[in-house]
Coordinates of C-alpha atoms and ligand atoms in Angstrom, one line a residue:
M1 CA 8.4 -39.2 -78.0
T2 CA 5.2 -40.5 -79.4
D3 CA 4.6 -44.2 -80.2
S4 CA 5.1 -43.6 -83.9
I5 CA 8.6 -42.2 -83.3
Y6 CA 9.4 -45.2 -81.2
R7 CA 8.2 -47.4 -84.0
E8 CA 10.4 -45.5 -86.4
V9 CA 13.4 -46.2 -84.1
I10 CA 12.7 -49.9 -84.2
L11 CA 12.3 -49.9 -88.0
D12 CA 15.5 -47.8 -88.4
H13 CA 17.5 -50.3 -86.3
Y14 CA 16.0 -53.2 -88.3
R15 CA 16.8 -51.6 -91.7
N16 CA 20.1 -50.2 -90.7
P17 CA 21.4 -52.4 -87.9
R18 CA 24.2 -51.0 -85.8
N19 CA 27.2 -53.2 -84.9
K20 CA 26.2 -55.9 -87.3
G21 CA 28.8 -58.6 -87.9
T22 CA 31.0 -60.9 -85.9
L23 CA 34.3 -60.6 -84.0
D24 CA 37.2 -63.0 -84.4
P25 CA 38.7 -63.4 -82.0
A26 CA 36.1 -62.4 -79.4
D27 CA 36.4 -62.6 -75.6
Y28 CA 32.8 -63.7 -75.3
S29 CA 30.7 -65.2 -78.1
Y30 CA 27.4 -66.9 -77.9
E31 CA 24.4 -67.6 -80.0
D32 CA 21.0 -68.9 -79.1
T33 CA 17.5 -69.3 -80.6
N34 CA 14.0 -68.1 -79.6
P35 CA 12.5 -71.5 -78.9
L36 CA 9.1 -70.4 -80.1
C37 CA 10.2 -69.6 -83.7
G38 CA 13.8 -70.9 -84.1
D39 CA 15.2 -67.4 -85.0
E40 CA 18.8 -67.0 -84.0
V41 CA 21.0 -64.2 -82.6
R42 CA 24.7 -64.3 -82.0
I43 CA 26.6 -61.7 -80.0
D44 CA 30.4 -61.3 -79.9
L45 CA 32.2 -59.1 -77.3
R46 CA 35.7 -57.8 -76.9
V47 CA 36.6 -56.6 -73.5
V48 CA 39.5 -54.3 -72.7
D49 CA 40.2 -53.1 -69.1
D50 CA 36.9 -54.5 -68.0
R51 CA 34.9 -52.5 -70.5
I52 CA 33.1 -53.6 -73.7
A53 CA 35.6 -52.4 -76.3
D54 CA 33.7 -53.8 -79.2
V55 CA 30.4 -55.6 -79.8
K56 CA 28.8 -57.2 -82.8
F57 CA 25.6 -59.1 -83.4
S58 CA 24.4 -61.3 -86.2
G59 CA 21.6 -63.7 -86.9
R60 CA 18.2 -64.0 -88.5
G61 CA 14.9 -63.1 -86.9
C62 CA 12.0 -60.8 -86.9
A63 CA 12.2 -57.0 -86.9
V64 CA 11.7 -56.8 -83.1
S65 CA 14.5 -59.3 -82.3
L66 CA 17.0 -57.8 -84.6
A67 CA 16.2 -54.2 -83.8
S68 CA 16.4 -55.0 -80.2
A69 CA 19.8 -56.7 -80.6
S70 CA 21.0 -53.6 -82.5
I71 CA 19.8 -51.3 -79.8
L72 CA 21.3 -53.5 -77.1
T73 CA 24.8 -53.3 -78.8
E74 CA 24.6 -49.5 -78.6
M75 CA 23.6 -49.7 -75.0
V76 CA 26.6 -51.8 -74.0
E77 CA 29.4 -50.5 -76.2
G78 CA 32.0 -48.8 -74.1
R79 CA 30.3 -49.6 -70.8
P80 CA 32.0 -51.5 -67.9
L81 CA 31.4 -55.2 -68.0
A82 CA 30.1 -55.1 -64.4
E83 CA 27.4 -52.6 -65.5
V84 CA 26.4 -54.7 -68.5
K85 CA 26.1 -57.7 -66.2
G86 CA 23.5 -55.7 -64.2
L87 CA 21.3 -54.8 -67.2
T88 CA 17.8 -56.0 -66.8
K89 CA 15.0 -56.8 -69.2
D90 CA 13.3 -53.6 -68.1
D91 CA 16.3 -51.6 -69.0
L92 CA 16.2 -52.9 -72.5
L93 CA 12.4 -52.7 -72.8
E94 CA 12.6 -49.1 -71.7
E95 CA 15.1 -48.4 -74.4
L96 CA 12.9 -50.0 -77.0
G97 CA 10.2 -47.6 -76.0
I98 CA 7.2 -49.4 -77.4
P99 CA 4.9 -51.7 -75.5
V100 CA 5.9 -55.2 -76.2
S101 CA 3.1 -57.8 -76.1
P102 CA 3.7 -61.0 -74.1
A103 CA 3.9 -62.9 -77.5
R104 CA 6.8 -60.7 -78.7
L105 CA 8.6 -60.6 -75.4
K106 CA 10.9 -63.5 -76.3
C107 CA 11.7 -61.7 -79.6
A108 CA 12.6 -58.4 -77.8
L109 CA 14.7 -60.2 -75.2
L110 CA 16.5 -62.7 -77.4
G111 CA 19.6 -60.5 -77.7
L112 CA 19.8 -59.8 -74.0
K113 CA 19.5 -63.5 -73.2
V114 CA 22.3 -64.3 -75.6
L115 CA 24.5 -61.4 -74.2
K116 CA 24.0 -62.7 -70.6
A117 CA 24.6 -66.3 -71.6
G118 CA 27.8 -65.2 -73.2
I119 CA 29.0 -63.3 -70.2
Y120 CA 27.7 -65.6 -67.4
G121 CA 27.8 -68.9 -69.1
V122 CA 24.7 -70.7 -70.4
A123 CA 23.4 -72.1 -67.1
H124 CA 22.6 -68.8 -65.5
A125 CA 21.4 -66.8 -68.5
D126 CA 17.7 -67.0 -67.6
D127 CA 18.3 -66.4 -63.9
E128 CA 20.2 -63.2 -64.6
L129 CA 17.4 -61.6 -66.8
Ligands
FES201 FE1 11.4 -65.1 -84.1 FE2 10.6 -62.8 -83.2 S1 9.4 -64.2 -84.4 S2 12.5 -63.8 -82.8

């Protein structure tokens, strides 16, 4: 794919976010902000038989942060929790498909940070990325 197609993918996820919303009740729920801008993302997970049975995200942020969270929900839905715990920032950045400048890295990784914090507990979220 060319760069422009990747950009289209980001714009498409921003304009038509997948799995947008909240889950109540949820097995894991967490929200956090990008400390640089104050934008917020929340992710809710429902786990059945150690798999992500349902996932939703919500929040407000830039196109990169929200598109990235939307893409992340598609990456994890239906997957075993153990696999999702092992997701790295490189896995997500590869899925985004566009070069992310250092300034936008926290935008792109906000959803993953929130997801990990929800699963692992706040204290280890940054260590696990
Ligand atoms: Fe706030 Fe990107 S500018 S998350």
